[in-house]
Amino acid sequence: MRFAVWLTALSFAFSAVSYAQVPDLVPVPMSGSGGMLPSLGGADTGLSWVEERQIGDEIAYQIQQDPVYERDPLLHEYVNDIWQRLLNASLRDGELSKDLHQRMAWKMFLIRDPTVNAFALPGAYIGVNLGLVSIVNTRDELASVLAHESVHIFQRHIARLYAESKNFSLISIASLIIGAAAASANPSVGSAILMGGQAAAIQGQINFTRTMEYEADRIGYKVLVDAGFRPQGMAEMFQKLADAARYSDTTSYPYLRTHPLTNERIAEAQVRAGIDLHTASRPMDYQQALMGARAKVLARSQPDALRQLLQTGMGAPIAGREADSRAGDLYAGALAAVKLRQFEQANQLQQQLVDQVQGQPVAERIAQLLGAEIALAENNPAQALQWLGDEPTTVAVLARPERLLRAQTALASGQPVQAIDSLQPWVFKQTDDDVAWTLLSTAYSMNRQPTLALRAEGESRMVVGDFGGAIDRFKVALSQGRQNNATIYDLELIQARLRAAEQAQKDRMEQMR
């Protein structure tokens, strides 16, 4: 609940920034954009690269420490792969400058919230609600939203507003940070601060909002196509949102408040795609059907909602329902059954899913991983290993979801050394994987290596910006390591990480002054 209020306040803050009235921007040619774009630059925006990154990092740290921050490996892999395709195409074709790419974070995170929303933050962070993933029919639709949000980042919209309207934007940025901090302790106070910022900015909202949104639509469409997604995806997504605005309670679609649709935007998207949505048919997309079902289950964990999903999965196929949609029903039903601890039904639905997706390699992989998840939930690691199959000859080729599941299976089997052997080389390269660090900490503890367990736990706290927690764990690790005759290498490494955590905490305090 605290996060939901905090994120609502954050959305209000960004609405205020987006709706600010700004003088006309001077257009200049930009390679790969297909048109004239506003001049951006680093020093000329008023908000420096460093300041923007610091603001984004602090917001991201706040989000990552909230319980509603979603760490699901499969969903993260799915959405992040789409975003990375968009970024790579943008970098290749010039929509994203190399300078901006090097200076910013470019991290995506998921929010366990059933409402339909996605939002760009300073510093090149992008947030995606599970509700958005659950309602799209194809990867192309989801990619169109991410492409649109990416353009807001490429064009440094927040920094531009700060440059053109310094007084207002200073208030907006200050309200965002202060309101977020206040909302953490008292949600109603934080929300009031940020809503005040929005009220001060509402004048002149229509013209500039349309300018900004048209820019993101136009460049976002090119990014979408250049990344290899179907051009129809944007038009289909706009139509879905338009239908929601017309027939649904828009409190479930906060994206429509911060990204208002117009008939012109919808029409232009259809013209660009060259389709008539009333006659066009969508392609089968088993991967999105399954990942949308997974997002739905994780976002709606109330027992009544889970029982409804289970009932739909156990029921007879709905007449006229596409094969990929039926696969999604089976997958959602099985996951819901696991959460309800009805394992007989979970296994039954998983087997039906395996049969349903035969010949679809990506979907087959997801169905097999589901089998391993069910087996682990039943405390049957041997069965989980059967679903995971033979381990590759080199663990370096393991995808992240498989690696983490294998580590969990090893721990459930009482074999922490196997988990350590898999996770150690992974975190050496993927230092920002807090889930892997946490599993590694558990493995070290089970293997009676408390010093290394504390060090790994400290690393997980560093990733999410809990520098105080990291300092505490590194200090205890040093103390224990000296008492237990840890190696010089381990002690020096922990000492170095302690210094890094202390410096990070010091830097944060200086930034907040």
Coordinates of C-alpha atoms in Angstrom, one line a residue:
M1 CA 0.0 0.0 0.0
R2 CA 2.8 2.4 0.9
F3 CA 4.3 1.9 -2.6
A4 CA 1.0 2.4 -4.4
V5 CA 0.5 5.8 -2.8
W6 CA 4.2 6.7 -3.3
L7 CA 3.9 5.8 -7.0
T8 CA 0.7 7.7 -7.4
A9 CA 2.4 10.8 -6.0
L10 CA 5.3 10.2 -8.3
S11 CA 3.0 10.1 -11.3
F12 CA 1.4 13.4 -10.2
A13 CA 4.9 14.9 -10.1
F14 CA 5.7 13.8 -13.6
S15 CA 2.3 14.9 -14.8
A16 CA 3.2 18.4 -13.5
V17 CA 6.6 18.3 -15.2
S18 CA 5.0 17.1 -18.5
Y19 CA 2.3 19.7 -18.4
A20 CA 4.5 22.7 -17.9
Q21 CA 4.1 25.5 -20.3
V22 CA 7.3 26.1 -22.2
P23 CA 8.3 28.6 -24.9
D24 CA 8.9 27.1 -28.4
L25 CA 12.0 25.1 -28.6
V26 CA 14.5 25.7 -31.3
P27 CA 14.5 22.7 -33.7
V28 CA 17.7 21.3 -35.2
P29 CA 18.3 18.4 -37.5
M30 CA 19.0 15.0 -35.8
S31 CA 20.5 12.1 -37.6
G32 CA 18.1 9.1 -37.9
S33 CA 15.1 10.9 -36.6
G34 CA 13.5 11.6 -39.9
G35 CA 12.7 15.2 -39.0
M36 CA 13.5 18.3 -37.0
L37 CA 14.0 17.8 -33.2
P38 CA 14.6 20.2 -30.4
S39 CA 18.1 21.1 -29.4
L40 CA 19.1 19.3 -26.3
G41 CA 22.8 19.1 -25.4
G42 CA 24.3 18.4 -22.0
A43 CA 25.3 21.7 -20.5
D44 CA 22.6 23.7 -22.3
T45 CA 19.7 22.0 -20.6
G46 CA 20.2 23.6 -17.2
L47 CA 19.9 20.2 -15.5
S48 CA 23.3 18.6 -15.9
W49 CA 23.9 15.0 -16.8
V50 CA 25.3 14.4 -13.3
E51 CA 22.3 16.0 -11.6
E52 CA 19.8 14.1 -13.7
R53 CA 21.5 10.8 -13.1
Q54 CA 21.7 11.5 -9.3
I55 CA 17.9 12.3 -9.2
G56 CA 17.1 9.1 -11.1
D57 CA 19.4 6.9 -9.0
E58 CA 17.8 8.1 -5.8
I59 CA 14.3 7.5 -7.1
A60 CA 15.3 4.0 -8.3
Y61 CA 16.8 3.2 -4.9
Q62 CA 13.6 4.2 -3.2
I63 CA 11.6 2.0 -5.5
Q64 CA 13.9 -1.1 -5.3
Q65 CA 13.7 -1.1 -1.5
D66 CA 9.9 -1.2 -1.6
P67 CA 8.2 -4.7 -1.2
V68 CA 6.1 -4.1 -4.4
Y69 CA 9.3 -3.9 -6.6
E70 CA 8.9 -7.1 -8.7
R71 CA 12.1 -9.2 -9.1
D72 CA 10.5 -12.1 -11.1
P73 CA 13.4 -13.4 -13.3
L74 CA 11.2 -14.6 -16.2
L75 CA 9.1 -11.4 -16.5
H76 CA 12.2 -9.2 -16.1
E77 CA 14.0 -11.2 -18.8
Y78 CA 11.0 -10.8 -21.1
V79 CA 10.4 -7.1 -20.7
N80 CA 14.0 -6.2 -20.6
D81 CA 14.8 -8.1 -23.8
I82 CA 12.2 -6.0 -25.6
W83 CA 13.6 -2.7 -24.2
Q84 CA 17.2 -3.7 -25.0
R85 CA 16.2 -4.4 -28.6
L86 CA 14.7 -0.9 -28.8
L87 CA 17.8 0.7 -27.2
N88 CA 20.2 -1.1 -29.5
A89 CA 18.2 -0.1 -32.6
S90 CA 18.1 3.5 -31.4
L91 CA 21.8 3.6 -30.7
R92 CA 22.6 2.1 -34.1
D93 CA 20.4 4.5 -36.0
G94 CA 21.2 7.7 -34.1
E95 CA 18.0 8.4 -32.1
L96 CA 20.0 7.6 -28.9
S97 CA 23.3 9.4 -28.8
K98 CA 26.4 7.5 -27.7
D99 CA 27.1 10.3 -25.1
L100 CA 23.7 9.9 -23.5
H101 CA 24.0 6.1 -23.6
Q102 CA 27.3 6.2 -21.7
R103 CA 26.2 8.7 -19.0
M104 CA 22.8 7.3 -18.0
A105 CA 21.7 4.1 -16.2
W106 CA 19.4 2.5 -18.8
K107 CA 17.7 0.2 -16.4
M108 CA 14.1 -1.2 -16.5
F109 CA 12.2 -2.3 -13.4
L110 CA 8.8 -3.9 -12.8
I111 CA 6.1 -2.9 -10.4
R112 CA 3.7 -5.4 -8.9
D113 CA 0.7 -3.2 -9.6
P114 CA -2.4 -4.3 -11.7
T115 CA -3.0 -0.9 -13.1
V116 CA -1.9 -0.1 -16.7
N117 CA 1.1 2.2 -16.5
A118 CA 4.6 2.8 -17.6
F119 CA 6.8 5.8 -16.9
A120 CA 10.2 7.2 -17.7
L121 CA 12.4 8.6 -14.9
P122 CA 15.4 10.9 -14.9
G123 CA 18.7 9.1 -15.5
A124 CA 17.2 6.7 -18.1
Y125 CA 15.2 4.5 -15.8
I126 CA 11.9 3.1 -17.0
G127 CA 9.2 1.5 -14.9
V128 CA 6.6 -0.9 -16.1
N129 CA 3.5 -2.0 -14.1
L130 CA 2.6 -5.7 -14.4
G131 CA -0.9 -4.5 -15.3
L132 CA 0.5 -3.2 -18.6
V133 CA 2.2 -6.5 -19.4
S134 CA -1.0 -8.4 -18.6
I135 CA -3.4 -6.5 -21.0
V136 CA -1.4 -6.4 -24.2
N137 CA -1.9 -9.1 -26.8
T138 CA 1.5 -9.0 -28.5
R139 CA 5.1 -8.1 -27.8
D140 CA 4.7 -5.4 -30.5
E141 CA 2.1 -3.6 -28.4
L142 CA 4.3 -3.7 -25.3
A143 CA 7.3 -2.6 -27.4
S144 CA 5.3 0.4 -28.7
V145 CA 4.8 1.7 -25.2
L146 CA 8.4 1.2 -24.3
A147 CA 9.5 2.9 -27.5
H148 CA 7.4 5.9 -26.7
E149 CA 8.8 6.1 -23.1
S150 CA 12.3 5.7 -24.4
V151 CA 11.9 8.8 -26.6
H152 CA 11.0 10.8 -23.5
I153 CA 14.4 9.7 -22.2
F154 CA 16.3 10.2 -25.5
Q155 CA 14.9 13.8 -25.7
R156 CA 15.6 14.6 -22.0
H157 CA 12.2 16.1 -21.6
I158 CA 12.6 16.8 -17.9
A159 CA 15.9 18.6 -18.5
R160 CA 14.4 20.6 -21.3
L161 CA 11.6 21.8 -19.1
Y162 CA 14.0 22.8 -16.5
A163 CA 16.0 24.8 -19.0
E164 CA 13.0 26.7 -20.4
S165 CA 11.1 27.3 -17.2
K166 CA 13.6 27.2 -14.4
N167 CA 11.4 28.4 -11.5
F168 CA 8.7 25.9 -12.2
S169 CA 10.9 22.9 -12.9
L170 CA 13.0 23.5 -9.8
I171 CA 9.8 23.4 -7.8
S172 CA 8.7 20.2 -9.6
I173 CA 12.0 18.4 -9.1
A174 CA 12.2 19.4 -5.5
S175 CA 8.6 18.4 -4.9
L176 CA 9.3 15.0 -6.5
I177 CA 12.2 14.2 -4.2
I178 CA 10.7 15.7 -1.1
G179 CA 7.3 14.2 -1.8
A180 CA 8.7 10.8 -2.3
A181 CA 10.6 10.9 0.9
A182 CA 7.6 12.2 2.8
A183 CA 5.3 9.6 1.2
S184 CA 7.7 6.9 2.5
A185 CA 6.9 8.0 6.1
N186 CA 3.4 9.4 5.6
P187 CA 1.8 8.8 2.2
S188 CA -1.0 11.4 2.6
V189 CA 1.6 14.1 3.2
G190 CA 3.8 13.2 0.2
S191 CA 0.8 13.0 -2.1
A192 CA -0.4 16.5 -1.0
I193 CA 3.0 18.0 -1.7
L194 CA 3.1 16.6 -5.2
M195 CA -0.5 17.3 -6.0
G196 CA 0.3 20.9 -5.1
G197 CA 3.0 20.9 -7.7
Q198 CA 0.6 19.6 -10.4
A199 CA -2.0 22.3 -9.6
A200 CA 0.6 25.0 -10.1
A201 CA 1.4 23.7 -13.6
I202 CA -2.0 22.9 -15.1
Q203 CA -2.2 26.1 -17.1
G204 CA -1.0 25.7 -20.7
Q205 CA -1.0 21.9 -20.5
I206 CA -2.7 21.0 -23.7
N207 CA -0.3 22.5 -26.3
F208 CA 2.9 21.4 -24.8
T209 CA 1.6 18.0 -23.8
R210 CA 0.5 17.3 -27.4
T211 CA 3.9 18.5 -28.7
M212 CA 5.8 16.2 -26.4
E213 CA 3.5 13.2 -27.1
Y214 CA 3.5 13.7 -30.9
E215 CA 7.3 13.8 -30.8
A216 CA 7.4 10.6 -28.7
D217 CA 4.9 8.9 -31.1
R218 CA 6.8 9.9 -34.3
I219 CA 10.2 8.9 -33.1
G220 CA 8.9 6.0 -31.1
Y221 CA 7.3 4.5 -34.2
K222 CA 10.6 4.6 -36.1
V223 CA 12.4 3.0 -33.1
L224 CA 9.7 0.3 -33.0
V225 CA 10.1 -0.5 -36.7
D226 CA 13.9 -0.3 -36.7
A227 CA 14.0 -2.8 -33.8
G228 CA 12.2 -5.3 -35.9
F229 CA 8.7 -5.1 -34.2
R230 CA 5.5 -5.0 -36.2
P231 CA 4.6 -1.4 -37.1
Q232 CA 1.0 -2.2 -36.3
G233 CA 1.9 -2.6 -32.6
M234 CA 1.6 1.1 -31.9
A235 CA -1.8 1.5 -33.6
E236 CA -3.1 -1.6 -31.8
M237 CA -1.9 -0.3 -28.5
F238 CA -3.5 3.1 -29.0
Q239 CA -6.8 1.5 -29.9
K240 CA -6.7 -0.7 -26.8
L241 CA -6.1 2.4 -24.7
A242 CA -8.8 4.4 -26.5
D243 CA -11.3 1.6 -25.8
A244 CA -10.3 1.6 -22.2
A245 CA -10.8 5.3 -21.9
R246 CA -14.2 4.9 -23.5
Y247 CA -15.6 1.9 -21.7
S248 CA -13.5 1.3 -18.6
D249 CA -12.9 2.9 -15.2
T250 CA -9.8 4.9 -16.1
T251 CA -8.5 4.6 -12.5
S252 CA -7.2 1.3 -13.8
Y253 CA -5.3 3.1 -16.6
P254 CA -3.2 5.8 -15.0
Y255 CA -1.1 5.8 -18.2
L256 CA -4.0 7.7 -19.8
R257 CA -3.7 10.5 -17.3
T258 CA -0.1 11.1 -18.0
H259 CA -0.3 10.3 -21.7
P260 CA -3.7 11.6 -22.9
L261 CA -4.8 10.2 -26.2
T262 CA -6.3 12.2 -29.0
N263 CA -8.1 11.1 -32.1
E264 CA -5.3 12.6 -34.2
R265 CA -2.7 10.5 -32.5
I266 CA -4.7 7.3 -33.0
A267 CA -5.4 8.2 -36.6
E268 CA -1.7 9.0 -37.3
A269 CA -0.6 5.7 -35.8
Q270 CA -3.0 3.8 -38.0
V271 CA -1.9 5.7 -41.1
R272 CA 1.8 5.0 -40.3
A273 CA 1.0 1.3 -39.9
G274 CA -1.1 1.2 -43.0
I275 CA -3.9 -0.9 -41.4
D276 CA -7.6 -0.9 -40.6
L277 CA -7.8 -2.2 -37.1
H278 CA -11.4 -3.3 -37.7
T279 CA -10.4 -5.8 -40.3
A280 CA -6.8 -6.6 -39.3
S281 CA -6.0 -9.9 -37.4
R282 CA -3.3 -10.2 -34.8
P283 CA -0.6 -12.8 -35.1
M284 CA -0.2 -15.7 -32.5
D285 CA 2.1 -14.7 -29.7
Y286 CA 2.5 -17.5 -27.2
Q287 CA 5.3 -15.8 -25.4
Q288 CA 3.3 -12.7 -24.6
A289 CA 0.2 -14.8 -23.8
L290 CA 2.2 -16.7 -21.1
M291 CA 4.1 -13.7 -19.8
G292 CA 0.9 -11.7 -19.7
A293 CA -0.7 -14.5 -17.7
R294 CA 2.3 -14.6 -15.3
A295 CA 2.0 -10.8 -14.8
K296 CA -1.7 -11.1 -14.1
V297 CA -1.1 -13.7 -11.3
L298 CA 1.8 -11.8 -9.7
A299 CA -0.1 -8.6 -9.8
R300 CA -3.4 -10.0 -8.4
S301 CA -2.4 -12.2 -5.4
Q302 CA -5.8 -12.0 -3.5
P303 CA -7.2 -15.5 -3.0
D304 CA -10.5 -14.6 -4.8
A305 CA -8.6 -13.5 -7.9
L306 CA -6.4 -16.5 -7.8
R307 CA -9.4 -18.9 -7.5
Q308 CA -11.0 -17.2 -10.5
L309 CA -7.9 -17.7 -12.6
L310 CA -7.7 -21.3 -11.5
Q311 CA -11.3 -21.8 -12.4
T312 CA -10.8 -20.4 -15.9
G313 CA -7.8 -22.6 -16.4
M314 CA -9.6 -25.7 -15.2
G315 CA -12.7 -25.0 -17.3
A316 CA -13.4 -26.0 -20.9
P317 CA -11.8 -23.9 -23.6
I318 CA -13.9 -20.9 -24.4
A319 CA -15.4 -21.1 -27.9
G320 CA -13.5 -18.9 -30.4
R321 CA -10.6 -18.3 -28.1
E322 CA -7.2 -18.4 -29.8
A323 CA -4.7 -21.2 -29.1
D324 CA -2.2 -18.8 -27.5
S325 CA -4.9 -17.3 -25.3
R326 CA -5.9 -20.7 -24.1
A327 CA -2.2 -21.4 -23.3
G328 CA -2.3 -18.2 -21.2
D329 CA -5.4 -19.5 -19.3
L330 CA -3.6 -22.8 -18.5
Y331 CA -0.5 -21.0 -17.4
A332 CA -2.3 -18.5 -15.2
G333 CA -4.4 -21.3 -13.7
A334 CA -1.3 -23.4 -12.9
L335 CA 0.5 -20.5 -11.2
A336 CA -2.6 -19.6 -9.3
A337 CA -2.9 -23.2 -8.1
V338 CA 0.7 -23.1 -6.8
K339 CA -0.1 -19.9 -4.9
L340 CA -3.2 -21.6 -3.5
R341 CA -1.1 -24.7 -2.7
Q342 CA -3.4 -26.9 -4.8
F343 CA -0.6 -28.8 -6.4
E344 CA -2.6 -31.6 -8.0
Q345 CA -4.4 -29.0 -10.1
A346 CA -1.2 -27.1 -10.8
N347 CA 0.5 -30.3 -12.2
Q348 CA -2.6 -31.2 -14.2
L349 CA -2.7 -27.7 -15.8
Q350 CA 1.0 -27.7 -16.5
Q351 CA 0.8 -31.0 -18.4
Q352 CA -2.1 -29.6 -20.5
L353 CA 0.1 -26.5 -21.2
V354 CA 3.0 -28.7 -22.3
D355 CA 0.6 -30.4 -24.8
Q356 CA -0.9 -27.1 -25.9
V357 CA 2.5 -25.5 -26.8
Q358 CA 4.2 -28.3 -28.6
G359 CA 6.1 -27.0 -31.5
Q360 CA 6.5 -23.5 -30.0
P361 CA 10.1 -23.6 -28.6
V362 CA 9.9 -20.4 -26.5
A363 CA 6.6 -21.4 -25.0
E364 CA 7.9 -25.0 -24.4
R365 CA 10.8 -23.5 -22.4
I366 CA 8.4 -21.5 -20.2
A367 CA 6.2 -24.6 -19.7
Q368 CA 9.2 -26.6 -18.6
L369 CA 10.3 -23.9 -16.2
L370 CA 6.8 -23.9 -14.8
G371 CA 7.2 -27.6 -14.1
A372 CA 10.3 -26.9 -12.1
E373 CA 8.6 -24.1 -10.2
I374 CA 5.7 -26.4 -9.2
A375 CA 8.1 -29.1 -8.1
L376 CA 10.1 -26.7 -5.9
A377 CA 6.9 -25.4 -4.4
E378 CA 6.1 -29.0 -3.5
N379 CA 9.6 -29.5 -2.0
N380 CA 10.5 -32.0 -4.7
P381 CA 13.9 -30.8 -6.0
A382 CA 14.5 -34.1 -7.8
Q383 CA 11.4 -33.5 -10.0
A384 CA 12.5 -29.9 -10.5
L385 CA 15.8 -31.1 -11.9
Q386 CA 14.0 -33.4 -14.3
W387 CA 12.1 -30.4 -15.7
L388 CA 15.3 -28.3 -15.9
G389 CA 17.1 -31.1 -17.8
D390 CA 20.8 -31.8 -18.1
E391 CA 23.0 -28.9 -17.1
P392 CA 25.0 -27.4 -20.0
T393 CA 28.7 -28.4 -20.2
T394 CA 29.5 -24.9 -19.2
V395 CA 27.4 -22.9 -16.8
A396 CA 28.3 -19.7 -18.7
V397 CA 25.5 -20.5 -21.2
L398 CA 22.7 -20.7 -18.7
A399 CA 20.1 -17.9 -18.9
R400 CA 19.3 -16.1 -15.7
P401 CA 16.0 -17.7 -14.9
E402 CA 17.4 -21.2 -15.4
R403 CA 20.5 -20.3 -13.3
L404 CA 18.5 -19.0 -10.4
L405 CA 16.1 -21.9 -10.5
R406 CA 19.0 -24.4 -10.5
A407 CA 20.5 -22.6 -7.6
Q408 CA 17.2 -22.8 -5.7
T409 CA 17.0 -26.5 -6.6
A410 CA 20.5 -27.1 -5.3
L411 CA 19.7 -25.4 -2.0
A412 CA 16.5 -27.3 -1.7
S413 CA 18.5 -30.5 -2.2
G414 CA 21.0 -29.6 0.5
Q415 CA 23.8 -29.0 -2.0
P416 CA 25.0 -25.5 -1.4
V417 CA 28.3 -26.0 -3.2
Q418 CA 26.5 -26.6 -6.5
A419 CA 24.6 -23.3 -6.0
I420 CA 27.9 -21.5 -5.1
D421 CA 29.6 -22.9 -8.2
S422 CA 26.8 -21.6 -10.4
L423 CA 26.3 -18.2 -8.8
Q424 CA 29.8 -17.1 -8.1
P425 CA 30.8 -16.6 -11.8
W426 CA 27.5 -15.0 -12.5
V427 CA 27.7 -12.2 -9.8
F428 CA 31.3 -11.6 -10.8
K429 CA 30.0 -10.3 -14.1
Q430 CA 26.4 -9.3 -13.2
T431 CA 27.3 -7.4 -10.0
D432 CA 23.9 -5.6 -9.9
D433 CA 21.8 -8.8 -9.5
D434 CA 20.5 -8.6 -6.0
V435 CA 18.5 -11.8 -6.3
A436 CA 21.6 -13.8 -7.2
W437 CA 23.6 -12.2 -4.3
T438 CA 20.8 -13.1 -1.9
L439 CA 20.8 -16.7 -3.1
L440 CA 24.6 -16.8 -2.9
S441 CA 24.4 -15.5 0.7
T442 CA 22.0 -18.3 1.6
A443 CA 24.3 -20.9 -0.1
Y444 CA 27.4 -19.6 1.9
S445 CA 25.4 -19.8 5.1
M446 CA 24.3 -23.4 4.4
N447 CA 28.0 -24.2 3.6
R448 CA 29.1 -22.8 6.9
Q449 CA 30.9 -19.8 5.4
P450 CA 29.4 -16.9 7.5
T451 CA 32.0 -14.3 6.4
L452 CA 31.3 -14.8 2.7
A453 CA 27.5 -15.0 3.4
L454 CA 27.6 -11.6 5.1
R455 CA 29.7 -10.1 2.3
A456 CA 27.1 -11.4 -0.3
E457 CA 24.3 -10.0 1.7
G458 CA 26.1 -6.7 1.9
E459 CA 26.4 -6.7 -1.9
S460 CA 22.7 -7.2 -2.3
R461 CA 22.0 -4.2 -0.1
M462 CA 24.5 -2.1 -2.2
V463 CA 22.5 -2.9 -5.3
V464 CA 19.3 -1.5 -4.0
G465 CA 20.9 1.6 -2.4
D466 CA 20.7 0.5 1.2
F467 CA 24.3 1.7 1.9
G468 CA 23.8 1.8 5.6
G469 CA 22.7 -1.9 5.6
A470 CA 25.7 -2.8 3.4
I471 CA 28.1 -1.0 5.7
D472 CA 26.8 -2.9 8.7
R473 CA 27.1 -6.3 7.0
F474 CA 30.6 -5.6 5.6
K475 CA 31.8 -4.5 9.1
V476 CA 30.5 -7.7 10.7
A477 CA 32.0 -9.8 7.9
L478 CA 35.4 -8.2 8.6
S479 CA 35.1 -8.9 12.3
Q480 CA 34.0 -12.5 11.8
G481 CA 36.6 -13.1 9.1
R482 CA 39.4 -12.0 11.3
Q483 CA 38.2 -14.3 14.1
N484 CA 37.7 -17.2 11.7
N485 CA 41.0 -16.8 9.9
A486 CA 39.5 -15.9 6.6
T487 CA 42.0 -15.5 3.6
I488 CA 43.8 -12.3 3.1
Y489 CA 42.2 -12.0 -0.3
D490 CA 38.6 -12.2 1.2
L491 CA 39.5 -9.7 4.0
E492 CA 41.0 -7.2 1.5
L493 CA 38.0 -7.6 -0.8
I494 CA 35.5 -7.0 2.0
Q495 CA 37.5 -4.0 3.2
A496 CA 37.4 -2.5 -0.3
R497 CA 33.7 -3.0 -0.5
L498 CA 33.2 -1.4 2.9
R499 CA 35.1 1.7 1.7
A500 CA 32.9 1.8 -1.4
A501 CA 29.7 1.6 0.7
E502 CA 30.9 4.4 3.0
Q503 CA 31.8 6.6 0.0
A504 CA 28.5 6.0 -1.6
Q505 CA 26.7 6.9 1.7
K506 CA 28.9 10.0 2.0
D507 CA 28.1 11.1 -1.6
R508 CA 24.4 10.6 -1.0
M509 CA 24.5 12.9 2.1
E510 CA 26.4 15.6 0.1
Q511 CA 23.8 15.4 -2.7
M512 CA 21.0 15.9 -0.3
R513 CA 22.4 19.0 1.3

